[in-house]
């Protein structure tokens, strides 16, 4: 029987390269695709990505296409990133990109090519639960686990996705690549946001909006002015460095108030909160949330997760109450709900409660 056709998102890195290799080895009809996602300043890094992906595809003997998704990327990811920062929030563009670009746009392209599945080099597994729903589950490599960034994927997307490297440790993936002669076996992992390679978020926002960030006041929670800040896009909840405030003790950003252009400063204790409210809910492993449910929640990518109770409100938002206060619950970030190693749902943080 003819093996099914799979479109593999090729990033030019070792993980997606090995994903393509493993699928071809298993007999799938593999097509390599590299997504061109942005243009203009900062796009030089994409050239190396395209070159490496083409080199690997040639070596594996699979066709390779470069598909321009820059318009969709601009509309869905960049626009959201700029908007969120200007609202005093700290977005996670990878979550948006995964759902709207790496899956939605790529899957549509794949369908036009007659593909049955898309595949990526993410460290995660796709499982089908007893209730019939699909979910992502933590990979073998816990320190490389990428389920947090995949929390927005839909049932349709998950049903047509393969993640072959999720079954392996990172060291095993590099070993497979070396033994197979894959030319990017030793290529280092990319860590920064792809469209801001220099990590200067504020500079990127000012260039793209054409507006200099408006200065405002650092204040205490009760409104006492402590000094002047450079613009709210320069700050995030929990931040300590770069405040340039001589307070005689360590101080932190505890809140950002975009409506008054104020950055609230407090002690370390002021950065902890017991609960959060979130919207943009994606019930991945759950049919719905009819009653309170105990889960483990991650409030950012490198957060270890903490026990909490989640409850759906009438307006569709979800309240998440932790057993212990959590540090730097940040509006704009994703909160991801786990049961054991499986993602049951997620949302985007609206606000924190002490």
Tab-separated table of C-alpha atoms in Angstrom:
chain	number	residue	atom	x	y	z
A	1	UNK	CA	0.000	0.000	0.000
A	2	UNK	CA	1.278	3.455	-0.876
A	3	UNK	CA	2.523	5.398	2.153
A	4	UNK	CA	0.849	8.700	2.844
A	5	UNK	CA	2.243	12.091	1.846
A	6	UNK	CA	3.697	14.305	4.596
A	7	UNK	CA	4.744	17.943	4.408
A	8	UNK	CA	7.616	18.597	6.823
A	9	UNK	CA	8.280	22.124	8.025
A	10	UNK	CA	12.045	22.434	7.506
A	11	UNK	CA	13.692	25.106	9.650
A	12	UNK	CA	17.252	24.257	8.647
A	13	UNK	CA	17.906	22.903	12.141
A	14	UNK	CA	18.755	19.391	13.301
A	15	UNK	CA	15.316	18.570	14.753
A	16	UNK	CA	13.195	19.181	11.649
A	17	UNK	CA	15.914	17.592	9.501
A	18	UNK	CA	15.809	14.380	11.548
A	19	UNK	CA	11.990	14.473	11.497
A	20	UNK	CA	12.118	14.413	7.685
A	21	UNK	CA	14.773	11.671	7.731
A	22	UNK	CA	12.773	9.438	10.095
A	23	UNK	CA	9.576	9.800	8.085
A	24	UNK	CA	11.333	9.018	4.808
A	25	UNK	CA	12.988	6.024	6.468
A	26	UNK	CA	9.506	4.818	7.478
A	27	UNK	CA	8.417	4.991	3.855
A	28	UNK	CA	6.370	8.167	3.810
A	29	UNK	CA	6.259	10.372	0.724
A	30	UNK	CA	8.037	13.388	2.266
A	31	UNK	CA	7.982	16.969	0.992
A	32	UNK	CA	10.232	19.548	2.642
A	33	UNK	CA	8.874	23.067	3.067
A	34	UNK	CA	10.610	26.115	4.466
A	35	UNK	CA	8.395	29.034	5.350
A	36	UNK	CA	9.516	32.546	4.495
A	37	UNK	CA	7.804	34.444	7.280
A	38	UNK	CA	9.109	37.996	7.273
A	39	UNK	CA	11.013	40.432	5.140
A	40	UNK	CA	12.915	43.665	5.588
A	41	UNK	CA	15.245	44.386	8.495
A	42	UNK	CA	16.342	41.327	10.431
A	43	UNK	CA	15.429	38.923	7.623
A	44	UNK	CA	19.067	38.125	6.776
A	45	UNK	CA	18.997	35.167	9.183
A	46	UNK	CA	16.375	33.492	7.022
A	47	UNK	CA	18.901	33.116	4.203
A	48	UNK	CA	20.957	30.628	6.246
A	49	UNK	CA	17.761	28.787	7.223
A	50	UNK	CA	16.736	28.427	3.579
A	51	UNK	CA	20.199	27.299	2.503
A	52	UNK	CA	20.481	24.669	5.257
A	53	UNK	CA	16.965	23.331	4.654
A	54	UNK	CA	17.669	22.991	0.926
A	55	UNK	CA	20.999	21.277	1.639
A	56	UNK	CA	19.342	18.736	3.948
A	57	UNK	CA	16.463	18.091	1.532
A	58	UNK	CA	18.895	17.458	-1.314
A	59	UNK	CA	20.883	15.072	0.856
A	60	UNK	CA	17.702	13.178	1.838
A	61	UNK	CA	16.491	13.106	-1.758
A	62	UNK	CA	13.187	14.843	-1.068
A	63	UNK	CA	11.654	17.807	-2.902
A	64	UNK	CA	12.060	21.163	-1.170
A	65	UNK	CA	9.846	24.220	-1.522
A	66	UNK	CA	10.147	27.731	-0.160
A	67	UNK	CA	6.697	29.143	0.520
A	68	UNK	CA	6.168	32.827	1.246
A	69	UNK	CA	3.864	33.206	4.259
A	70	UNK	CA	5.148	36.696	5.104
A	71	UNK	CA	1.771	38.403	4.571
A	72	UNK	CA	0.000	35.998	6.927
A	73	UNK	CA	2.880	36.268	9.404
A	74	UNK	CA	2.670	40.049	9.378
A	75	UNK	CA	-1.109	40.049	9.841
A	76	UNK	CA	-1.339	37.347	12.497
A	77	UNK	CA	1.949	37.347	14.438
A	78	UNK	CA	3.658	40.730	14.054
A	79	UNK	CA	0.419	42.718	14.391
A	80	UNK	CA	-0.511	40.810	17.557
A	81	UNK	CA	3.016	41.264	18.980
A	82	UNK	CA	2.987	45.038	18.443
A	83	UNK	CA	-0.576	45.434	19.722
A	84	UNK	CA	0.002	43.445	22.901
A	85	UNK	CA	3.181	45.307	23.894
A	86	UNK	CA	1.484	48.646	23.315
A	87	UNK	CA	-1.287	47.508	25.663
A	88	UNK	CA	1.241	46.866	28.431
A	89	UNK	CA	1.222	43.101	27.946
A	90	UNK	CA	4.005	40.609	27.160
A	91	UNK	CA	2.927	38.336	24.284
A	92	UNK	CA	4.220	34.931	23.280
A	93	UNK	CA	4.461	35.120	19.461
A	94	UNK	CA	5.490	31.454	19.113
A	95	UNK	CA	2.087	30.292	20.397
A	96	UNK	CA	0.309	32.493	17.835
A	97	UNK	CA	2.679	31.495	15.034
A	98	UNK	CA	2.308	27.779	15.689
A	99	UNK	CA	-1.460	27.864	15.390
A	100	UNK	CA	-1.929	30.475	12.670
A	101	UNK	CA	1.160	30.003	10.485
A	102	UNK	CA	3.144	26.823	11.112
A	103	UNK	CA	-0.038	24.786	11.164
A	104	UNK	CA	-2.951	26.677	9.629
A	105	UNK	CA	-1.102	28.135	6.630
A	106	UNK	CA	1.204	25.143	6.152
A	107	UNK	CA	-1.659	22.656	6.428
A	108	UNK	CA	-3.647	24.522	3.786
A	109	UNK	CA	-0.621	24.527	1.481
A	110	UNK	CA	-0.116	20.824	2.166
A	111	UNK	CA	-3.715	20.007	1.264
A	112	UNK	CA	-3.241	21.732	-2.082
A	113	UNK	CA	-0.202	19.470	-2.622
A	114	UNK	CA	-2.263	16.391	-1.774
A	115	UNK	CA	-0.598	15.817	1.603
A	116	UNK	CA	-2.315	13.864	4.375
A	117	UNK	CA	-0.212	15.217	7.240
A	118	UNK	CA	2.133	17.976	8.291
A	119	UNK	CA	5.143	17.180	10.468
A	120	UNK	CA	7.558	19.259	12.509
A	121	UNK	CA	10.644	18.815	14.629
A	122	UNK	CA	8.938	19.817	17.882
A	123	UNK	CA	9.706	17.923	21.080
A	124	UNK	CA	6.214	16.713	21.895
A	125	UNK	CA	3.926	13.753	21.268
A	126	UNK	CA	0.386	13.687	19.926
A	127	UNK	CA	-2.011	11.386	21.763
A	128	UNK	CA	-5.681	10.549	21.443
A	129	UNK	CA	-7.425	10.500	24.810
A	130	UNK	CA	-10.213	8.218	26.023
A	131	UNK	CA	-12.750	10.981	25.351
A	132	UNK	CA	-11.717	10.893	21.686
A	133	UNK	CA	-9.951	14.237	21.714
A	134	UNK	CA	-6.403	14.842	20.526
A	135	UNK	CA	-3.807	16.486	22.772
A	136	UNK	CA	-0.085	17.123	22.957
A	137	UNK	CA	1.954	15.275	25.552
A	138	UNK	CA	5.396	16.070	26.928
A	139	UNK	CA	8.319	14.612	25.006
A	140	UNK	CA	10.985	12.214	26.260
A	141	UNK	CA	13.379	15.170	26.578
A	142	UNK	CA	11.770	17.059	29.464
A	143	UNK	CA	14.256	19.932	29.306
A	144	UNK	CA	13.446	20.386	25.591
A	145	UNK	CA	9.686	19.917	25.995
A	146	UNK	CA	7.786	22.253	23.649
A	147	UNK	CA	4.182	21.453	24.571
A	148	UNK	CA	3.724	24.936	26.085
A	149	UNK	CA	4.207	26.609	22.700
A	150	UNK	CA	1.834	24.116	21.034
A	151	UNK	CA	-1.056	24.819	23.397
A	152	UNK	CA	-3.134	26.671	20.771
A	153	UNK	CA	-3.390	23.845	18.232
A	154	UNK	CA	-6.892	22.784	17.215
A	155	UNK	CA	-8.378	19.290	17.023
A	156	UNK	CA	-8.298	19.404	13.223
A	157	UNK	CA	-4.633	20.398	13.239
A	158	UNK	CA	-3.630	17.743	15.772
A	159	UNK	CA	-5.491	15.012	13.893
A	160	UNK	CA	-3.290	15.641	10.839
A	161	UNK	CA	0.081	16.235	12.529
A	162	UNK	CA	3.139	14.060	13.150
A	163	UNK	CA	5.985	14.848	15.560
A	164	UNK	CA	8.547	12.081	15.116
A	165	UNK	CA	11.327	13.530	17.311
A	166	UNK	CA	9.107	13.590	20.412
A	167	UNK	CA	9.990	9.953	21.045
A	168	UNK	CA	13.694	10.723	21.433
A	169	UNK	CA	16.134	12.507	23.711
A	170	UNK	CA	17.928	15.493	22.153
A	171	UNK	CA	21.270	13.667	22.309
A	172	UNK	CA	19.740	10.768	20.366
A	173	UNK	CA	18.506	13.158	17.665
A	174	UNK	CA	22.004	14.574	17.160
A	175	UNK	CA	23.411	11.026	17.063
A	176	UNK	CA	20.844	9.969	14.431
A	177	UNK	CA	21.732	13.059	12.383
A	178	UNK	CA	25.463	12.328	12.525
A	179	UNK	CA	25.032	8.670	11.627
A	180	UNK	CA	22.776	9.593	8.709
A	181	UNK	CA	25.251	12.205	7.457
A	182	UNK	CA	22.810	15.082	7.884
A	183	UNK	CA	24.900	18.260	7.384
A	184	UNK	CA	23.350	20.264	10.269
A	185	UNK	CA	23.928	17.592	12.942
A	186	UNK	CA	25.957	19.982	15.118
A	187	UNK	CA	24.053	23.186	14.351
A	188	UNK	CA	23.195	25.017	17.616
A	189	UNK	CA	19.559	25.493	18.596
A	190	UNK	CA	17.951	28.865	17.951
A	191	UNK	CA	16.859	30.598	21.153
A	192	UNK	CA	15.609	34.077	20.288
A	193	UNK	CA	12.348	35.209	18.701
A	194	UNK	CA	12.964	34.637	14.995
A	195	UNK	CA	11.998	38.124	13.794
A	196	UNK	CA	14.006	39.911	16.525
A	197	UNK	CA	17.443	38.253	16.349
A	198	UNK	CA	19.103	40.979	18.451
A	199	UNK	CA	16.504	40.622	21.280
A	200	UNK	CA	15.775	44.382	21.178
A	201	UNK	CA	11.982	44.135	21.408
A	202	UNK	CA	11.440	47.815	22.170
A	203	UNK	CA	13.635	48.920	19.253
A	204	UNK	CA	11.731	46.611	16.919
A	205	UNK	CA	8.363	47.982	18.097
A	206	UNK	CA	9.475	51.607	17.678
A	207	UNK	CA	10.766	50.942	14.157
A	208	UNK	CA	7.662	49.059	13.065
A	209	UNK	CA	5.169	51.531	14.528
A	210	UNK	CA	7.195	54.635	13.629
A	211	UNK	CA	6.577	55.968	17.127
A	212	UNK	CA	8.986	56.577	19.969
A	213	UNK	CA	7.784	55.018	23.217
A	214	UNK	CA	6.105	57.623	25.429
A	215	UNK	CA	7.847	58.217	28.743
A	216	UNK	CA	5.841	58.069	31.953
A	217	UNK	CA	6.069	57.585	35.696
A	218	UNK	CA	7.371	54.771	37.846
A	219	UNK	CA	4.925	54.660	40.766
A	220	UNK	CA	4.222	52.682	43.909
A	221	UNK	CA	0.987	50.682	44.078
A	222	UNK	CA	-0.731	53.618	45.809
A	223	UNK	CA	0.432	56.134	43.182
A	224	UNK	CA	3.557	57.734	44.699
A	225	UNK	CA	5.872	58.833	41.875
A	226	UNK	CA	9.361	57.294	42.067
A	227	UNK	CA	10.883	58.447	38.791
A	228	UNK	CA	10.415	58.316	35.051
A	229	UNK	CA	10.378	55.267	32.776
A	230	UNK	CA	11.388	55.014	29.094
A	231	UNK	CA	8.005	53.741	27.864
A	232	UNK	CA	5.925	50.733	28.872
A	233	UNK	CA	7.172	48.611	25.949
A	234	UNK	CA	10.536	48.397	27.763
A	235	UNK	CA	9.123	46.551	30.783
A	236	UNK	CA	7.492	43.318	31.869
A	237	UNK	CA	6.119	42.014	35.170
A	238	UNK	CA	8.867	40.691	37.451
A	239	UNK	CA	11.621	42.733	35.777
A	240	UNK	CA	14.429	43.972	38.020
A	241	UNK	CA	17.247	44.983	35.653
A	242	UNK	CA	17.241	48.194	33.649
A	243	UNK	CA	14.952	50.173	35.964
A	244	UNK	CA	17.657	52.674	36.992
A	245	UNK	CA	15.930	53.467	40.272
A	246	UNK	CA	18.081	54.171	43.333
A	247	UNK	CA	15.851	52.670	46.029
A	248	UNK	CA	18.514	51.249	48.337
A	249	UNK	CA	17.084	47.753	47.871
A	250	UNK	CA	16.082	45.456	44.999
A	251	UNK	CA	12.778	46.503	43.402
A	252	UNK	CA	10.696	44.950	40.645
A	253	UNK	CA	7.980	45.739	38.126
A	254	UNK	CA	4.775	44.479	39.734
A	255	UNK	CA	2.230	45.882	37.268
A	256	UNK	CA	1.959	47.883	34.028
A	257	UNK	CA	-0.899	50.376	33.698
A	258	UNK	CA	-1.224	51.319	30.011
A	259	UNK	CA	-4.309	53.497	30.607
A	260	UNK	CA	-2.213	55.906	32.730
A	261	UNK	CA	1.177	55.031	31.167
A	262	UNK	CA	2.517	54.008	34.597
A	263	UNK	CA	4.885	51.222	35.606
A	264	UNK	CA	4.226	50.054	39.170
A	265	UNK	CA	7.270	49.222	41.279
A	266	UNK	CA	7.303	47.033	44.384
A	267	UNK	CA	9.233	44.567	46.511
A	268	UNK	CA	9.719	40.933	45.541
A	269	UNK	CA	6.603	39.966	47.531
A	270	UNK	CA	4.535	42.340	45.383
A	271	UNK	CA	5.353	40.304	42.280
A	272	UNK	CA	3.560	37.203	43.616
A	273	UNK	CA	-0.115	36.537	42.919
A	274	UNK	CA	-2.512	33.763	43.863
A	275	UNK	CA	-4.846	33.738	40.845
A	276	UNK	CA	-5.245	34.777	37.228
A	277	UNK	CA	-8.007	35.314	34.698
A	278	UNK	CA	-7.508	34.212	31.092
A	279	UNK	CA	-9.324	34.404	27.758
A	280	UNK	CA	-8.643	32.958	24.263
A	281	UNK	CA	-9.437	29.553	25.764
A	282	UNK	CA	-8.487	26.430	23.816
A	283	UNK	CA	-10.037	23.279	25.274
A	284	UNK	CA	-7.558	20.820	23.832
A	285	UNK	CA	-7.907	17.628	25.851
A	286	UNK	CA	-11.186	18.670	27.508
A	287	UNK	CA	-14.627	18.667	25.930
A	288	UNK	CA	-15.396	21.754	27.997
A	289	UNK	CA	-15.096	22.973	31.577
A	290	UNK	CA	-18.464	22.485	33.228
A	291	UNK	CA	-17.189	22.407	36.816
A	292	UNK	CA	-14.028	23.159	38.782
A	293	UNK	CA	-11.048	21.038	37.806
A	294	UNK	CA	-7.666	20.448	39.426
A	295	UNK	CA	-4.738	20.772	37.020
A	296	UNK	CA	-1.092	21.800	36.920
A	297	UNK	CA	-0.619	25.163	35.205
A	298	UNK	CA	2.441	26.656	33.508
A	299	UNK	CA	2.364	30.465	33.305
A	300	UNK	CA	5.358	30.827	30.972
A	301	UNK	CA	7.644	28.632	28.905
A	302	UNK	CA	10.230	27.864	31.607
A	303	UNK	CA	7.795	27.782	34.549
A	304	UNK	CA	7.883	24.326	36.203
A	305	UNK	CA	4.102	24.291	36.639
A	306	UNK	CA	2.062	24.551	39.833
A	307	UNK	CA	-1.143	22.932	41.155
A	308	UNK	CA	-4.282	25.006	40.693
A	309	UNK	CA	-8.045	24.907	40.309
A	310	UNK	CA	-9.633	26.173	37.099
A	311	UNK	CA	-13.198	27.395	36.768
A	312	UNK	CA	-15.068	28.713	33.727
A	313	UNK	CA	-16.990	31.983	34.142
A	314	UNK	CA	-20.203	32.945	32.350
A	315	UNK	CA	-18.393	35.234	29.904
A	316	UNK	CA	-16.216	32.328	28.722
A	317	UNK	CA	-13.066	33.380	30.580
A	318	UNK	CA	-11.365	30.955	32.966
A	319	UNK	CA	-10.237	31.683	36.534
A	320	UNK	CA	-7.130	29.859	37.696
A	321	UNK	CA	-6.473	29.769	41.467
A	322	UNK	CA	-3.118	28.396	42.615
A	323	UNK	CA	-2.476	26.500	45.843
A	324	UNK	CA	0.590	28.707	46.379
A	325	UNK	CA	1.215	32.256	45.073
A	326	UNK	CA	3.194	32.322	41.815
A	327	UNK	CA	5.866	34.819	40.810
A	328	UNK	CA	5.397	37.211	37.887
A	329	UNK	CA	2.051	36.155	36.437
A	330	UNK	CA	2.271	38.228	33.260
A	331	UNK	CA	-0.665	39.477	31.162
A	332	UNK	CA	-0.231	38.449	27.534
A	333	UNK	CA	1.554	35.180	28.276
A	334	UNK	CA	-0.128	31.819	27.803
A	335	UNK	CA	-1.262	29.724	30.745
A	336	UNK	CA	-1.269	26.024	29.905
A	337	UNK	CA	-3.205	23.406	31.874
A	338	UNK	CA	-1.727	19.928	32.281
A	339	UNK	CA	-2.932	16.647	33.704
A	340	UNK	CA	0.160	14.503	34.234
A	341	UNK	CA	2.165	15.149	31.032
A	342	UNK	CA	-0.779	15.992	28.783
A	343	UNK	CA	-2.052	19.435	27.766
A	344	UNK	CA	-5.760	19.669	28.615
A	345	UNK	CA	-6.257	23.321	27.682
A	346	UNK	CA	-4.845	26.821	27.672
A	347	UNK	CA	-5.645	30.519	27.654
A	348	UNK	CA	-4.038	33.948	27.410
A	349	UNK	CA	-3.491	35.717	30.725
A	350	UNK	CA	-5.661	38.827	31.140
A	351	UNK	CA	-4.777	39.829	34.700
A	352	UNK	CA	-3.414	38.541	38.001
A	353	UNK	CA	-5.007	38.727	41.441
A	354	UNK	CA	-3.108	38.907	44.690
